[in-house]
Tab-separated table of C-alpha atoms and ligand atoms in Angstrom:
chain	number	residue	atom	x	y	z
A	1	UNK	CA	-5.152	0.140	16.642
A	2	UNK	CA	-6.951	2.312	14.440
A	3	UNK	CA	-5.668	5.699	13.406
A	4	UNK	CA	-8.321	8.434	14.279
A	5	UNK	CA	-7.468	11.320	11.798
A	6	UNK	CA	-6.189	9.912	8.808
A	7	UNK	CA	-4.948	11.174	5.529
A	8	UNK	CA	-6.755	10.195	2.564
A	9	UNK	CA	-5.080	8.976	-0.647
A	10	UNK	CA	-6.179	9.277	-4.142
A	11	UNK	CA	-6.362	5.606	-5.406
A	12	UNK	CA	-6.988	4.417	-8.927
A	13	UNK	CA	-6.834	0.625	-8.367
A	14	UNK	CA	-6.218	-1.845	-5.620
A	15	UNK	CA	-5.300	-5.210	-7.211
A	16	UNK	CA	-5.183	-8.595	-5.311
A	17	UNK	CA	-3.133	-11.938	-6.070
A	18	UNK	CA	-0.229	-10.089	-7.901
A	19	UNK	CA	2.763	-12.152	-8.518
A	20	UNK	CA	5.071	-9.506	-10.459
A	21	UNK	CA	5.447	-6.632	-7.657
A	22	UNK	CA	7.490	-8.310	-5.108
A	23	UNK	CA	8.185	-11.739	-3.626
A	24	UNK	CA	5.274	-14.199	-3.156
A	25	UNK	CA	1.455	-13.213	-3.720
A	26	UNK	CA	0.832	-9.608	-3.249
A	27	UNK	CA	-1.750	-6.936	-3.064
A	28	UNK	CA	-0.813	-3.795	-4.823
A	29	UNK	CA	-2.309	-0.465	-4.246
A	30	UNK	CA	-2.046	2.179	-7.189
A	31	UNK	CA	-1.830	5.612	-6.216
A	32	UNK	CA	-2.891	8.537	-8.532
A	33	UNK	CA	-0.699	11.300	-9.772
A	34	UNK	CA	3.202	11.119	-11.285
A	35	UNK	CA	5.359	13.710	-11.883
A	36	UNK	CA	7.062	11.952	-14.956
A	37	UNK	CA	5.610	11.926	-18.319
A	38	UNK	CA	6.846	8.403	-19.922
A	39	UNK	CA	6.524	8.120	-23.480
A	40	UNK	CA	5.634	4.527	-22.776
A	41	UNK	CA	3.461	4.655	-19.619
A	42	UNK	CA	1.162	1.595	-19.163
A	43	UNK	CA	-1.530	3.489	-17.143
A	44	UNK	CA	-2.423	7.174	-18.340
A	45	UNK	CA	-5.014	7.295	-16.020
A	46	UNK	CA	-2.397	7.331	-13.213
A	47	UNK	CA	-0.873	10.381	-14.497
A	48	UNK	CA	-2.970	13.215	-13.186
A	49	UNK	CA	-3.526	13.711	-9.620
A	50	UNK	CA	-7.176	14.368	-9.771
A	51	UNK	CA	-10.098	12.247	-10.440
A	52	UNK	CA	-10.446	11.970	-13.955
A	53	UNK	CA	-13.052	10.805	-16.541
A	54	UNK	CA	-12.597	7.436	-18.394
A	55	UNK	CA	-14.538	6.532	-21.582
A	56	UNK	CA	-14.404	2.924	-22.615
A	57	UNK	CA	-16.270	3.270	-25.881
A	58	UNK	CA	-17.033	-0.437	-26.266
A	59	UNK	CA	-19.184	-0.366	-23.609
A	60	UNK	CA	-21.591	2.491	-24.861
A	61	UNK	CA	-24.863	1.719	-26.180
A	62	UNK	CA	-25.887	5.580	-26.970
A	63	UNK	CA	-28.500	6.032	-24.859
A	64	UNK	CA	-27.843	9.696	-24.505
A	65	UNK	CA	-27.868	10.126	-20.889
A	66	UNK	CA	-24.419	11.476	-20.612
A	67	UNK	CA	-25.480	14.300	-23.330
A	68	UNK	CA	-28.371	15.163	-21.138
A	69	UNK	CA	-26.297	15.434	-17.735
A	70	UNK	CA	-23.232	17.215	-18.908
A	71	UNK	CA	-23.198	20.820	-18.023
A	72	UNK	CA	-20.249	21.835	-20.165
A	73	UNK	CA	-21.603	20.164	-23.424
A	74	UNK	CA	-18.772	17.922	-23.822
A	75	UNK	CA	-20.897	14.645	-24.739
A	76	UNK	CA	-21.975	14.232	-28.140
A	77	UNK	CA	-24.365	11.844	-30.059
A	78	UNK	CA	-25.069	12.113	-33.684
A	79	UNK	CA	-26.653	9.486	-35.530
A	80	UNK	CA	-24.115	6.576	-34.953
A	81	UNK	CA	-21.233	8.927	-34.075
A	82	UNK	CA	-20.256	9.248	-30.639
A	83	UNK	CA	-17.403	11.514	-29.262
A	84	UNK	CA	-16.316	13.437	-26.216
A	85	UNK	CA	-15.408	16.921	-26.477
A	86	UNK	CA	-12.378	16.423	-24.096
A	87	UNK	CA	-11.201	19.954	-24.070
A	88	UNK	CA	-14.553	21.202	-22.606
A	89	UNK	CA	-14.636	18.387	-19.999
A	90	UNK	CA	-13.612	19.257	-16.475
A	91	UNK	CA	-13.865	15.798	-14.950
A	92	UNK	CA	-16.809	16.556	-12.978
A	93	UNK	CA	-18.105	12.870	-12.892
A	94	UNK	CA	-21.744	13.932	-13.677
A	95	UNK	CA	-21.759	11.813	-16.661
A	96	UNK	CA	-20.367	8.732	-15.199
A	97	UNK	CA	-22.995	9.083	-12.455
A	98	UNK	CA	-25.686	8.491	-15.063
A	99	UNK	CA	-24.215	6.129	-17.493
A	100	UNK	CA	-25.762	2.667	-17.391
A	101	UNK	CA	-23.275	0.201	-18.677
A	102	UNK	CA	-20.526	1.990	-17.237
A	103	UNK	CA	-18.884	3.274	-20.230
A	104	UNK	CA	-18.267	6.422	-18.570
A	105	UNK	CA	-16.066	5.951	-15.222
A	106	UNK	CA	-14.101	8.241	-12.967
A	107	UNK	CA	-10.484	6.907	-12.478
A	108	UNK	CA	-9.584	7.593	-8.670
A	109	UNK	CA	-11.020	6.969	-5.538
A	110	UNK	CA	-10.278	8.667	-2.266
A	111	UNK	CA	-9.362	6.223	0.337
A	112	UNK	CA	-8.529	6.177	4.191
A	113	UNK	CA	-5.199	4.359	5.423
A	114	UNK	CA	-7.825	2.141	7.170
A	115	UNK	CA	-9.542	1.133	3.901
A	116	UNK	CA	-6.346	0.402	2.107
A	117	UNK	CA	-5.310	-1.721	5.337
A	118	UNK	CA	-8.604	-3.529	5.523
A	119	UNK	CA	-8.219	-4.753	1.841
A	120	UNK	CA	-4.935	-5.759	2.174
A	121	UNK	CA	-5.184	-7.685	5.439
A	122	UNK	CA	-7.833	-9.890	3.295
A	123	UNK	CA	-5.033	-11.813	1.799
A	124	UNK	CA	-2.768	-12.241	4.859
A	125	UNK	CA	-2.532	-16.087	4.602
A	126	UNK	CA	-1.473	-16.006	1.166
A	127	UNK	CA	1.118	-13.777	2.449
A	128	UNK	CA	2.185	-15.989	5.199
A	129	UNK	CA	2.251	-18.674	2.906
A	130	UNK	CA	4.127	-17.193	-0.017
A	131	UNK	CA	6.423	-14.493	1.653
A	132	UNK	CA	4.248	-11.831	-0.205
A	133	UNK	CA	2.749	-8.664	1.265
A	134	UNK	CA	1.388	-5.362	-0.358
A	135	UNK	CA	3.292	-3.041	-3.041
A	136	UNK	CA	2.441	0.383	-3.349
A	137	UNK	CA	2.972	1.557	-6.853
A	138	UNK	CA	1.443	4.166	-9.187
A	139	UNK	CA	1.477	6.558	-10.750
A	140	UNK	CA	4.130	7.441	-8.600
A	141	UNK	CA	3.757	6.362	-4.775
A	142	UNK	CA	5.977	8.914	-3.624
A	143	UNK	CA	4.137	11.647	-5.102
A	144	UNK	CA	1.439	11.080	-2.225
A	145	UNK	CA	3.901	11.056	0.610
A	146	UNK	CA	1.995	11.569	3.682
A	147	UNK	CA	-0.657	8.902	2.993
A	148	UNK	CA	1.819	6.573	1.862
A	149	UNK	CA	3.879	6.679	4.965
A	150	UNK	CA	0.732	6.407	6.900
A	151	UNK	CA	-0.298	2.953	4.998
A	152	UNK	CA	3.195	1.685	5.187
A	153	UNK	CA	3.500	2.288	8.916
A	154	UNK	CA	-0.123	0.585	9.501
A	155	UNK	CA	0.903	-2.289	7.427
A	156	UNK	CA	4.117	-3.057	9.264
A	157	UNK	CA	1.746	-2.927	12.183
A	158	UNK	CA	0.063	-5.764	11.175
A	159	UNK	CA	3.015	-7.678	10.243
A	160	UNK	CA	2.826	-7.456	6.597
A	161	UNK	CA	5.616	-7.018	4.162
A	162	UNK	CA	5.821	-3.763	2.653
A	163	UNK	CA	7.242	-2.791	-1.066
A	164	UNK	CA	7.274	0.462	-2.876
A	165	UNK	CA	7.342	0.466	-6.636
A	166	UNK	CA	9.080	3.798	-7.655
A	167	UNK	CA	10.938	5.899	-10.397
A	168	UNK	CA	12.867	7.360	-7.380
A	169	UNK	CA	11.693	10.878	-8.548
A	170	UNK	CA	11.279	12.702	-5.170
A	171	UNK	CA	13.204	14.642	-2.739
A	172	UNK	CA	15.221	12.350	-0.407
A	173	UNK	CA	13.067	13.673	2.576
A	174	UNK	CA	10.178	11.654	1.568
A	175	UNK	CA	11.990	8.507	1.047
A	176	UNK	CA	13.839	8.922	4.441
A	177	UNK	CA	10.307	8.919	5.747
A	178	UNK	CA	9.186	5.602	4.447
A	179	UNK	CA	12.604	4.051	4.959
A	180	UNK	CA	11.632	2.540	8.427
A	181	UNK	CA	8.472	1.206	6.918
A	182	UNK	CA	9.716	-0.266	3.566
A	183	UNK	CA	11.204	-3.618	3.253
A	184	UNK	CA	11.816	-3.663	-0.327
A	185	UNK	CA	12.127	-0.959	-3.343
A	186	UNK	CA	11.434	-2.055	-6.531
A	187	UNK	CA	13.426	0.791	-8.393
A	188	UNK	CA	13.198	1.616	-12.088
A	189	UNK	CA	16.405	2.572	-13.927
A	190	UNK	CA	15.680	3.644	-17.317
A	191	UNK	CA	18.205	5.810	-18.780
A	192	UNK	CA	21.699	6.838	-17.602
A	193	UNK	CA	22.205	10.008	-19.902
A	194	UNK	CA	20.218	12.578	-17.952
A	195	UNK	CA	19.147	14.417	-21.535
A	196	UNK	CA	17.863	11.379	-22.915
A	197	UNK	CA	16.320	10.485	-19.825
A	198	UNK	CA	14.369	14.021	-19.885
A	199	UNK	CA	13.447	13.528	-23.192
A	200	UNK	CA	11.714	9.990	-22.793
A	201	UNK	CA	10.300	10.778	-19.350
A	202	UNK	CA	10.189	14.528	-19.085
A	203	UNK	CA	12.729	14.651	-15.803
A	204	UNK	CA	16.392	14.224	-15.681
A	205	UNK	CA	17.694	11.470	-13.649
A	206	UNK	CA	20.435	13.115	-11.426
A	207	UNK	CA	17.733	12.665	-8.147
A	208	UNK	CA	16.654	9.222	-9.065
A	209	UNK	CA	20.432	7.926	-9.135
A	210	UNK	CA	21.393	9.674	-6.022
A	211	UNK	CA	18.390	8.495	-4.185
A	212	UNK	CA	18.888	4.892	-5.176
A	213	UNK	CA	22.427	5.281	-3.857
A	214	UNK	CA	21.555	6.683	-0.592
A	215	UNK	CA	18.635	4.096	-0.402
A	216	UNK	CA	21.188	1.162	-1.011
A	217	UNK	CA	23.815	2.970	1.580
A	218	UNK	CA	20.999	2.483	4.350
A	219	UNK	CA	20.973	-1.324	3.367
A	220	UNK	CA	17.389	-1.644	2.061
A	221	UNK	CA	16.618	-4.346	-0.479
A	222	UNK	CA	16.390	-3.256	-3.869
A	223	UNK	CA	14.884	-4.928	-6.957
A	224	UNK	CA	16.103	-2.885	-10.154
A	225	UNK	CA	13.560	-2.791	-13.048
A	226	UNK	CA	14.780	-1.589	-16.380
A	227	UNK	CA	11.982	-0.980	-18.785
A	228	UNK	CA	13.257	-1.848	-22.444
A	229	UNK	CA	11.925	0.930	-24.705
A	230	UNK	CA	12.844	0.334	-28.455
A	231	UNK	CA	15.100	3.169	-29.767
A	232	UNK	CA	14.824	4.947	-26.213
A	233	UNK	CA	16.836	2.991	-23.817
A	234	UNK	CA	17.723	-0.316	-25.261
A	235	UNK	CA	21.175	0.456	-26.691
A	236	UNK	CA	24.110	-1.722	-25.566
A	237	UNK	CA	25.971	1.591	-24.354
A	238	UNK	CA	22.972	2.510	-22.099
A	239	UNK	CA	22.194	-1.072	-20.943
A	240	UNK	CA	26.271	-1.523	-20.241
A	241	UNK	CA	25.755	1.782	-18.253
A	242	UNK	CA	22.903	0.902	-16.099
A	243	UNK	CA	24.816	-2.537	-14.993
A	244	UNK	CA	27.916	-1.108	-14.260
A	245	UNK	CA	25.987	1.471	-12.058
A	246	UNK	CA	23.751	-1.579	-10.561
A	247	UNK	CA	27.182	-3.220	-9.878
A	248	UNK	CA	28.278	-0.634	-7.548
A	249	UNK	CA	25.154	-1.143	-5.380
A	250	UNK	CA	25.666	-3.609	-2.307
A	251	UNK	CA	21.805	-4.541	-1.795
A	252	UNK	CA	20.265	-5.370	-5.192
A	253	UNK	CA	18.754	-8.674	-4.904
A	254	UNK	CA	17.118	-8.663	-8.201
A	255	UNK	CA	17.650	-7.128	-11.815
A	256	UNK	CA	14.474	-7.298	-14.084
A	257	UNK	CA	14.468	-6.147	-18.030
A	258	UNK	CA	10.965	-5.403	-18.820
A	259	UNK	CA	9.998	-4.950	-22.351
A	260	UNK	CA	7.778	-2.650	-23.207
A	261	UNK	CA	4.639	-3.953	-25.022
A	262	UNK	CA	1.818	-2.055	-26.870
A	263	UNK	CA	-1.127	-3.393	-24.966
A	264	UNK	CA	-1.158	-0.060	-23.062
A	265	UNK	CA	-1.998	1.879	-26.413
A	266	UNK	CA	-5.799	1.071	-25.794
A	267	UNK	CA	-5.917	3.110	-22.432
A	268	UNK	CA	-5.331	5.944	-24.106
A	269	UNK	CA	-8.496	6.350	-25.993
A	270	UNK	CA	-10.345	6.353	-22.583
A	271	UNK	CA	-8.482	9.601	-21.502
A	272	UNK	CA	-8.763	11.100	-25.080
A	273	UNK	CA	-5.316	10.696	-25.874
A	274	UNK	CA	-3.108	9.303	-28.460
A	275	UNK	CA	-0.169	6.448	-27.457
A	276	UNK	CA	2.984	7.951	-28.475
A	277	UNK	CA	4.559	4.603	-29.313
A	278	UNK	CA	3.848	2.817	-32.639
A	279	UNK	CA	4.355	-0.768	-34.346
A	280	UNK	CA	6.375	-1.851	-30.951
A	281	UNK	CA	8.230	-5.493	-32.060
A	282	UNK	CA	8.620	-8.159	-29.695
A	283	UNK	CA	12.571	-8.501	-29.052
A	284	UNK	CA	13.883	-11.726	-30.520
A	285	UNK	CA	15.211	-14.601	-28.322
A	286	UNK	CA	18.619	-13.567	-29.185
A	287	UNK	CA	18.134	-9.915	-28.359
A	288	UNK	CA	17.078	-11.027	-25.099
A	289	UNK	CA	19.729	-13.156	-24.703
A	290	UNK	CA	22.317	-10.092	-25.552
A	291	UNK	CA	20.965	-7.535	-23.350
A	292	UNK	CA	21.379	-10.372	-20.432
A	293	UNK	CA	24.978	-10.822	-21.552
A	294	UNK	CA	25.702	-7.294	-20.782
A	295	UNK	CA	24.520	-7.592	-17.392
A	296	UNK	CA	26.420	-11.091	-16.987
A	297	UNK	CA	29.615	-9.355	-18.101
A	298	UNK	CA	29.650	-7.486	-15.135
A	299	UNK	CA	28.770	-10.367	-12.804
A	300	UNK	CA	24.986	-9.590	-12.400
A	301	UNK	CA	22.275	-12.290	-13.028
A	302	UNK	CA	19.702	-10.082	-14.733
A	303	UNK	CA	16.331	-11.710	-15.934
A	304	UNK	CA	13.990	-10.857	-18.930
A	305	UNK	CA	10.545	-10.285	-16.919
A	306	UNK	CA	7.112	-9.405	-18.830
B	1	SF4	S1	-24.447	7.440	-20.925
B	1	SF4	FE1	-22.917	6.152	-21.172
B	1	SF4	S2	-23.821	4.354	-22.400
B	1	SF4	FE2	-25.135	6.327	-22.406
B	1	SF4	S3	-24.440	7.266	-24.371
B	1	SF4	FE3	-23.588	8.183	-22.839
B	1	SF4	S4	-21.371	6.672	-22.361
B	1	SF4	FE4	-23.090	5.718	-23.644
B	2	SF4	S1	-17.196	14.693	-16.736
B	2	SF4	FE1	-16.731	16.017	-18.357
B	2	SF4	S2	-17.971	15.031	-19.990
B	2	SF4	FE2	-18.825	14.043	-17.960
B	2	SF4	S3	-20.296	15.506	-17.109
B	2	SF4	FE3	-18.443	16.342	-16.502
B	2	SF4	S4	-17.536	17.953	-17.874
B	2	SF4	FE4	-19.239	16.589	-19.088
């Protein structure tokens, strides 16, 4: 059944054949816009709720077309020097339209619910064979509640398993709307101390913890995901508190610890920003084992993911 008057959503990527965002083979739809500002965020282009210029410098052939097209004089080429004056740019997208090698691109495309469903159902046979489905992520998927609800509802009408990957930072009324159409929540637990949570993400954790308790109370399946950020939330004390809180929930099917890697740093240059984390070291095998022991000590089988 086609929906005539559909809300549109700002989407920055639709990835097919994903294996890390829920059970089986999945399609992950990334919605643009997020109320958090996590210091380790691996997709800085996801944060703004507007379309946004990206500059992938190694594709640039210095043709000068962007300089001619920019109404804000935000593009500069001088000899071999090439730069964007980001403070002048208003993300109008004129330069991206004329850039031959697509060194300039706009992040974010307005899509209808049916456009999303059309892409998602292409892999229906894989979902069926692997227990997969669709995952809505971000940014923060809950930040576009009307579009998200409509997409989830339509996917369920198609018989597709649905998951929402979220920070949990939203009004309960938003979660309540999507609950009937969501099979699984992938839910971040970053830091149990609200003040430290605010330091690392820009928001406190009270609403996040409360929402998780309420989702759990409604019997929805949850996979808890703990990003491990060196010096921010990987202390024994914090991980023990995360483990103890998680242990009080009844519908957690999986707990994953996800070490932050520095690969995201390069993406910050695409949007004219600098990555806040430097010189990230990989955790040793012993450190990972010690993290897992904290969870096993309260009776939880956690895993270290990618
Ligand atoms: S239009 Fe594209 S390729 Fe040409 S100078 Fe600008 S960014 Fe580089
Ligand atoms: S997106 Fe920014 S840099 Fe590009 S034309 Fe518009 S104002 Fe100029």
